[in-house]
Tab-separated table of C-alpha atoms in Angstrom:
chain	number	residue	atom	x	y	z
A	17	VAL	CA	-0.565	27.074	27.993
A	18	VAL	CA	-3.232	26.936	25.300
A	19	GLY	CA	-1.000	28.165	22.483
A	20	VAL	CA	1.408	30.815	21.292
A	21	LEU	CA	0.459	33.962	19.384
A	22	ASP	CA	3.463	34.970	17.264
A	23	VAL	CA	3.216	38.558	15.934
A	24	ARG	CA	6.118	39.902	13.826
A	25	ARG	CA	7.071	43.333	12.499
A	26	ARG	CA	7.759	43.632	8.818
A	27	ILE	CA	11.156	44.993	7.847
A	28	GLY	CA	11.114	48.759	7.663
A	29	ARG	CA	7.963	49.113	9.720
A	30	PRO	CA	8.104	51.037	13.016
A	31	PRO	CA	8.541	48.962	16.181
A	32	PHE	CA	5.564	47.906	18.282
A	33	THR	CA	4.428	50.430	20.828
A	34	LYS	CA	3.272	49.815	24.375
A	35	LEU	CA	-0.327	50.231	23.179
A	36	ASP	CA	0.273	47.641	20.424
A	37	ARG	CA	1.592	45.188	23.030
A	38	GLN	CA	-1.440	45.717	25.290
A	39	LEU	CA	-3.794	45.188	22.353
A	40	ILE	CA	-2.004	41.968	21.307
A	41	GLU	CA	-2.015	40.652	24.899
A	42	ALA	CA	-5.755	41.338	25.150
A	43	LEU	CA	-6.278	39.576	21.827
A	44	ALA	CA	-4.237	36.601	23.063
A	45	ASN	CA	-6.368	36.343	26.209
A	46	GLN	CA	-9.590	36.462	24.169
A	47	ALA	CA	-8.246	33.854	21.756
A	48	ALA	CA	-7.327	31.588	24.687
A	49	VAL	CA	-10.864	31.913	26.120
A	50	ALA	CA	-12.411	31.171	22.717
A	51	ILE	CA	-10.205	28.088	22.241
A	52	GLU	CA	-11.000	26.797	25.726
A	53	ASN	CA	-14.734	27.375	25.186
A	54	ALA	CA	-14.577	25.470	21.908
A	55	ALA	CA	-12.808	22.598	23.637
A	56	LEU	CA	-15.349	22.610	26.468
A	57	TYR	CA	-18.185	22.700	23.948
A	58	GLY	CA	-16.707	19.651	22.254
A	59	GLU	CA	-16.541	17.845	25.596
A	60	LEU	CA	-20.095	18.875	26.450
A	61	GLU	CA	-21.295	17.634	23.076
A	62	LYS	CA	-19.581	14.315	23.712
A	63	LEU	CA	-21.124	14.110	27.200
A	64	TYR	CA	-24.541	14.932	25.746
A	65	ARG	CA	-24.232	12.136	23.189
A	66	ASN	CA	-23.196	9.737	25.954
A	67	GLU	CA	-26.129	10.859	28.074
A	68	GLN	CA	-28.506	10.320	25.169
A	69	GLU	CA	-27.121	6.820	24.657
A	70	ILE	CA	-27.485	6.030	28.370
A	71	THR	CA	-31.056	7.405	28.329
A	72	ARG	CA	-31.949	5.204	25.350
A	73	THR	CA	-30.447	2.183	27.110
A	74	LEU	CA	-32.377	2.942	30.304
A	75	GLN	CA	-35.603	3.377	28.327
A	76	GLU	CA	-35.042	0.018	26.645
A	77	LEU	CA	-34.352	-1.614	30.020
A	78	ASP	CA	-37.465	0.026	31.491
A	79	LYS	CA	-39.544	-1.245	28.570
A	80	MET	CA	-38.093	-4.743	29.022
A	81	LYS	CA	-38.888	-4.577	32.746
A	82	THR	CA	-42.451	-3.444	32.023
A	83	ASN	CA	-42.955	-6.205	29.465
A	84	PHE	CA	-41.553	-8.775	31.886
A	85	VAL	CA	-43.866	-7.649	34.695
A	86	ILE	CA	-46.882	-7.661	32.351
A	87	LEU	CA	-46.001	-11.138	31.107
A	88	ALA	CA	-45.323	-12.429	34.637
A	89	SER	CA	-48.609	-10.981	35.935
A	90	HIS	CA	-50.576	-12.532	33.064
A	91	GLU	CA	-48.810	-15.858	33.579
A	92	MET	CA	-49.656	-15.675	37.294
A	93	ARG	CA	-53.307	-14.929	36.721
A	94	THR	CA	-53.976	-17.923	34.491
A	95	PRO	CA	-52.945	-20.679	36.962
A	96	LEU	CA	-54.391	-18.684	39.877
A	97	THR	CA	-57.762	-18.486	38.146
A	98	ILE	CA	-57.680	-22.256	37.591
A	99	LEU	CA	-56.770	-22.836	41.236
A	100	LYS	CA	-59.561	-20.551	42.376
A	101	GLY	CA	-62.049	-22.471	40.214
A	102	TYR	CA	-61.069	-25.831	41.712
A	103	HIS	CA	-61.168	-24.413	45.240
A	104	ASP	CA	-64.670	-23.077	44.619
A	105	VAL	CA	-65.782	-26.478	43.324
A	106	LEU	CA	-64.304	-28.315	46.306
A	107	LEU	CA	-65.743	-25.880	48.850
A	108	SER	CA	-69.202	-26.114	47.255
A	109	ALA	CA	-69.204	-29.907	47.623
A	110	PRO	CA	-71.516	-31.469	50.256
A	111	SER	CA	-70.136	-30.942	53.763
A	112	ASP	CA	-69.942	-34.666	54.476
A	113	THR	CA	-67.407	-35.212	51.659
A	114	LEU	CA	-64.703	-33.149	53.360
A	115	THR	CA	-63.421	-33.237	56.901
A	116	LEU	CA	-63.463	-30.053	58.970
A	117	MET	CA	-59.666	-29.802	58.673
A	118	GLN	CA	-59.873	-30.139	54.874
A	119	GLN	CA	-62.531	-27.418	54.667
A	120	ARG	CA	-60.429	-25.058	56.773
A	121	SER	CA	-57.314	-25.773	54.696
A	122	LEU	CA	-59.186	-25.159	51.447
A	123	SER	CA	-60.602	-21.888	52.815
A	124	VAL	CA	-57.106	-20.674	53.704
A	125	CYS	CA	-55.846	-21.653	50.244
A	126	GLN	CA	-58.776	-19.889	48.600
A	127	ARG	CA	-58.131	-16.649	50.517
A	128	THR	CA	-54.453	-16.833	49.562
A	129	VAL	CA	-55.287	-17.363	45.876
A	130	ASP	CA	-57.749	-14.452	45.978
A	131	ARG	CA	-55.062	-12.231	47.462
A	132	LEU	CA	-52.531	-13.223	44.777
A	133	ILE	CA	-55.088	-12.448	42.055
A	134	VAL	CA	-55.669	-8.997	43.578
A	135	ILE	CA	-51.893	-8.332	43.677
A	136	ALA	CA	-51.472	-9.405	40.036
A	137	ASN	CA	-54.408	-7.202	38.995
A	138	ASP	CA	-52.996	-4.229	40.944
A	139	ILE	CA	-49.613	-4.577	39.245
A	140	LEU	CA	-51.218	-4.712	35.795
A	141	GLU	CA	-53.429	-1.741	36.605
A	142	MET	CA	-50.460	0.308	37.834
A	143	LEU	CA	-48.579	-0.479	34.630
A	144	LYS	CA	-51.562	0.705	32.575
A	145	ILE	CA	-51.643	3.913	34.606
A	146	SER	CA	-47.895	4.425	34.087
A	147	GLU	CA	-48.436	4.069	30.338
A	148	GLY	CA	-51.284	6.618	30.476
A	149	GLN	CA	-53.919	4.027	29.641
A	150	ILE	CA	-56.689	4.993	32.104
A	151	ILE	CA	-60.002	4.660	30.276
A	152	LEU	CA	-63.110	5.890	32.088
A	153	LYS	CA	-66.431	4.205	31.326
A	154	THR	CA	-68.706	6.827	32.787
A	155	THR	CA	-72.378	6.457	33.542
A	156	LEU	CA	-74.875	8.157	35.823
A	157	VAL	CA	-74.481	6.677	39.306
A	158	ASN	CA	-76.169	7.284	42.628
A	159	PHE	CA	-73.017	8.005	44.627
A	160	LEU	CA	-74.568	7.330	48.034
A	161	ASP	CA	-75.897	3.937	46.917
A	162	LEU	CA	-72.470	3.031	45.545
A	163	VAL	CA	-70.686	3.874	48.813
A	164	GLU	CA	-73.340	2.036	50.843
A	165	GLU	CA	-72.826	-1.035	48.657
A	166	VAL	CA	-69.054	-0.976	49.250
A	167	ALA	CA	-69.621	-0.568	53.005
A	168	ARG	CA	-71.967	-3.571	52.998
A	169	ASP	CA	-69.419	-5.677	51.109
A	170	LEU	CA	-66.861	-4.960	53.847
A	171	SER	CA	-69.233	-5.269	56.810
A	172	GLY	CA	-68.199	-8.896	57.448
A	173	PHE	CA	-64.586	-7.866	58.014
A	174	VAL	CA	-65.695	-5.005	60.264
A	175	GLU	CA	-67.705	-7.435	62.385
A	176	ARG	CA	-64.805	-9.874	62.514
A	177	ARG	CA	-62.619	-7.099	63.950
A	178	ASN	CA	-65.430	-6.013	66.311
A	179	GLN	CA	-65.307	-2.527	64.786
A	180	LYS	CA	-68.107	-0.042	64.212
A	181	LEU	CA	-68.682	1.341	60.703
A	182	SER	CA	-71.124	4.222	60.204
A	183	LEU	CA	-72.222	6.062	57.062
A	184	THR	CA	-73.931	9.461	57.081
A	185	SER	CA	-74.792	11.972	54.359
A	186	THR	CA	-75.802	15.614	54.385
A	187	GLY	CA	-77.440	17.510	51.562
A	188	GLN	CA	-78.904	16.137	48.363
A	189	ILE	CA	-76.452	13.609	46.863
A	190	SER	CA	-77.558	13.570	43.233
A	191	ASN	CA	-76.614	11.170	40.461
A	192	VAL	CA	-73.076	11.747	39.196
A	193	SER	CA	-71.413	10.823	35.892
A	194	VAL	CA	-68.440	8.672	36.957
A	195	ASP	CA	-66.841	5.319	36.246
A	196	PRO	CA	-68.581	3.192	38.902
A	197	GLU	CA	-65.964	0.438	38.971
A	198	LYS	CA	-63.109	2.856	39.520
A	199	ILE	CA	-65.015	4.774	42.202
A	200	ARG	CA	-65.793	1.431	43.839
A	201	LEU	CA	-62.075	0.546	43.890
A	202	ILE	CA	-61.218	3.962	45.343
A	203	MET	CA	-63.703	3.507	48.185
A	204	LEU	CA	-62.626	-0.106	48.737
A	205	ASN	CA	-59.031	1.010	49.192
A	206	LEU	CA	-59.923	3.824	51.573
A	207	ILE	CA	-62.254	1.739	53.759
A	208	GLN	CA	-59.956	-1.310	53.708
A	209	ASN	CA	-57.085	0.860	54.928
A	210	ALA	CA	-59.271	2.253	57.702
A	211	ILE	CA	-60.136	-1.297	58.789
A	212	LYS	CA	-56.507	-2.471	58.700
A	213	PHE	CA	-55.077	0.481	60.614
A	214	THR	CA	-57.764	0.682	63.295
A	215	GLN	CA	-57.522	-1.499	66.368
A	216	ASP	CA	-60.133	-4.151	67.123
A	217	GLY	CA	-63.165	-2.419	68.590
A	218	GLY	CA	-62.346	0.875	66.856
A	219	GLU	CA	-64.631	3.165	64.873
A	220	ILE	CA	-64.744	4.103	61.199
A	221	ASN	CA	-67.013	6.927	60.033
A	222	ILE	CA	-67.843	7.704	56.410
A	223	THR	CA	-69.529	11.023	55.651
A	224	LEU	CA	-70.785	12.386	52.340
A	225	SER	CA	-71.687	16.012	51.689
A	226	VAL	CA	-72.060	18.428	48.773
A	227	GLU	CA	-69.507	21.244	48.581
A	228	SER	CA	-69.086	23.693	45.682
A	229	GLU	CA	-70.553	21.348	43.043
A	230	SER	CA	-68.441	18.447	44.296
A	231	ILE	CA	-69.176	15.444	46.473
A	232	HIS	CA	-66.927	15.461	49.536
A	233	ILE	CA	-66.321	12.025	51.041
A	234	ILE	CA	-64.439	11.653	54.333
A	235	VAL	CA	-63.296	8.274	55.657
A	236	GLN	CA	-62.304	8.844	59.284
A	237	ASP	CA	-60.970	6.361	61.825
A	238	ASN	CA	-59.594	6.421	65.361
A	239	GLY	CA	-56.734	4.075	64.488
A	240	ILE	CA	-52.963	4.289	64.630
A	241	GLY	CA	-52.705	7.593	62.710
A	242	ILE	CA	-50.078	8.747	60.227
A	243	LYS	CA	-46.770	10.525	60.782
A	244	ALA	CA	-46.630	14.014	59.278
A	245	ILE	CA	-43.638	13.032	57.113
A	246	GLU	CA	-45.674	10.194	55.541
A	247	LEU	CA	-48.800	12.165	54.639
A	248	GLU	CA	-47.458	13.188	51.226
A	249	ARG	CA	-45.782	9.849	50.475
A	250	ILE	CA	-48.641	7.449	51.172
A	251	PHE	CA	-49.958	7.963	47.628
A	252	ASP	CA	-46.602	7.009	46.060
A	253	LYS	CA	-46.224	3.703	44.246
A	254	PHE	CA	-44.978	0.818	46.428
A	255	TYR	CA	-44.838	2.996	49.560
A	256	THR	CA	-45.971	1.001	52.598
A	257	GLY	CA	-44.538	3.135	55.391
A	258	ALA	CA	-42.932	0.169	57.109
A	259	ASP	CA	-39.603	-1.613	57.239
A	260	PRO	CA	-39.841	-4.244	54.458
A	261	MET	CA	-37.868	-6.669	56.659
A	262	HIS	CA	-40.768	-6.527	59.149
A	263	HIS	CA	-43.542	-6.373	56.539
A	264	SER	CA	-46.725	-8.038	57.726
A	265	SER	CA	-48.929	-8.947	54.784
A	266	GLY	CA	-52.672	-9.238	54.998
A	267	LYS	CA	-55.945	-7.885	53.708
A	268	PHE	CA	-57.876	-6.874	56.814
A	269	GLU	CA	-55.773	-7.929	59.810
A	270	PHE	CA	-54.647	-5.126	62.107
A	271	SER	CA	-51.665	-3.104	60.872
A	272	THR	CA	-50.960	-5.407	57.912
A	273	ARG	CA	-49.801	-3.948	54.625
A	274	GLY	CA	-50.112	-4.774	50.979
A	275	THR	CA	-47.924	-3.950	47.996
A	276	GLY	CA	-48.254	-0.185	48.384
A	277	LEU	CA	-50.241	0.136	45.148
A	278	GLY	CA	-53.795	0.619	46.431
A	279	LEU	CA	-53.614	4.309	47.308
A	280	ALA	CA	-51.430	5.072	44.267
A	281	ILE	CA	-54.060	3.519	41.982
A	282	ALA	CA	-56.836	5.337	43.865
A	283	LYS	CA	-55.104	8.704	43.398
A	284	ASN	CA	-54.686	8.159	39.663
A	285	TYR	CA	-58.368	7.221	39.356
A	286	VAL	CA	-59.327	10.368	41.285
A	287	ASP	CA	-57.107	12.495	39.017
A	288	ALA	CA	-58.764	10.926	35.970
A	289	HIS	CA	-62.122	12.141	37.361
A	290	HIS	CA	-60.584	15.637	37.846
A	291	GLY	CA	-61.047	15.216	41.587
A	292	GLN	CA	-58.807	15.538	44.612
A	293	ILE	CA	-57.678	13.162	47.335
A	294	TRP	CA	-55.592	13.844	50.432
A	295	ALA	CA	-54.966	12.556	53.931
A	296	GLU	CA	-54.917	14.258	57.322
A	297	SER	CA	-53.736	13.073	60.715
A	298	GLU	CA	-52.699	14.723	63.964
A	299	GLY	CA	-50.027	12.077	64.454
A	300	ILE	CA	-49.413	8.585	65.744
A	301	GLY	CA	-52.279	7.191	67.810
A	302	LYS	CA	-54.668	9.982	66.807
A	303	GLY	CA	-56.461	8.408	63.868
A	304	SER	CA	-56.616	9.654	60.299
A	305	GLN	CA	-58.946	11.188	57.742
A	306	PHE	CA	-58.962	10.557	54.009
A	307	HIS	CA	-60.724	13.217	51.945
A	308	LEU	CA	-62.095	12.684	48.456
A	309	LEU	CA	-63.590	15.373	46.229
A	310	ILE	CA	-65.398	14.243	43.071
A	311	PRO	CA	-66.928	16.905	40.780
A	312	MET	CA	-70.654	16.435	40.171
A	313	LYS	CA	-70.330	17.799	36.626
């Protein structure tokens, strides 16, 4: 019961009729609905205020988390840079000053430090992207030369894995106004992934062509392929497509995985250039193709 509507007849007035009673009952029902709606509105308003307070708290926590990660990444980079410097000095010393075992140990340490620096840089870059802080420093670049340079930089790892890397182009690849460093990182991520997820002795083909005033780059491999359910998720932050309890970390070893930031960063860089990036695969064991479209204007 919401309440009681008490309607009385003045002395000397005629008694209520059946129609009067129906009208009063209808009025009572409408009043009950109005009162209940008002009460519900009050509850909703209270819930809304609570939700706003929770949202503010979550935003503050998210900001604290972001600041902590930025601080931690900066704090990591400083000692790592110092370590890298000392490793470089030691490894550049005359060969007779270090034993073979010492040289090998220092090389392993140097590769590990380099990898940690890359991870710290990726985390900082992803945080900048999340804050909408992508700044493009565009200049006219010969796109084919840039891709060839990246392929050359990675040729040592291809040879170590006994893989074959080919680069072909069709049409006139003209100079394009892009941010060369960000395009370089995009191509590094795509080719590195192809190396990691292709078996020793496999093939990686890079093709460049001009399509509808855009440069179309395809990085194709005959590696392990991608499940259909993962094709849309591989560009998500921190998505590695593997059980984290069985995560195998590495830079170029077969089927190793990183932090899951490389492709996410690449996609954001492509979006900043008003381009497109997507992946295709017929399934496990059937290789994969990564497509990149960069407007020439």
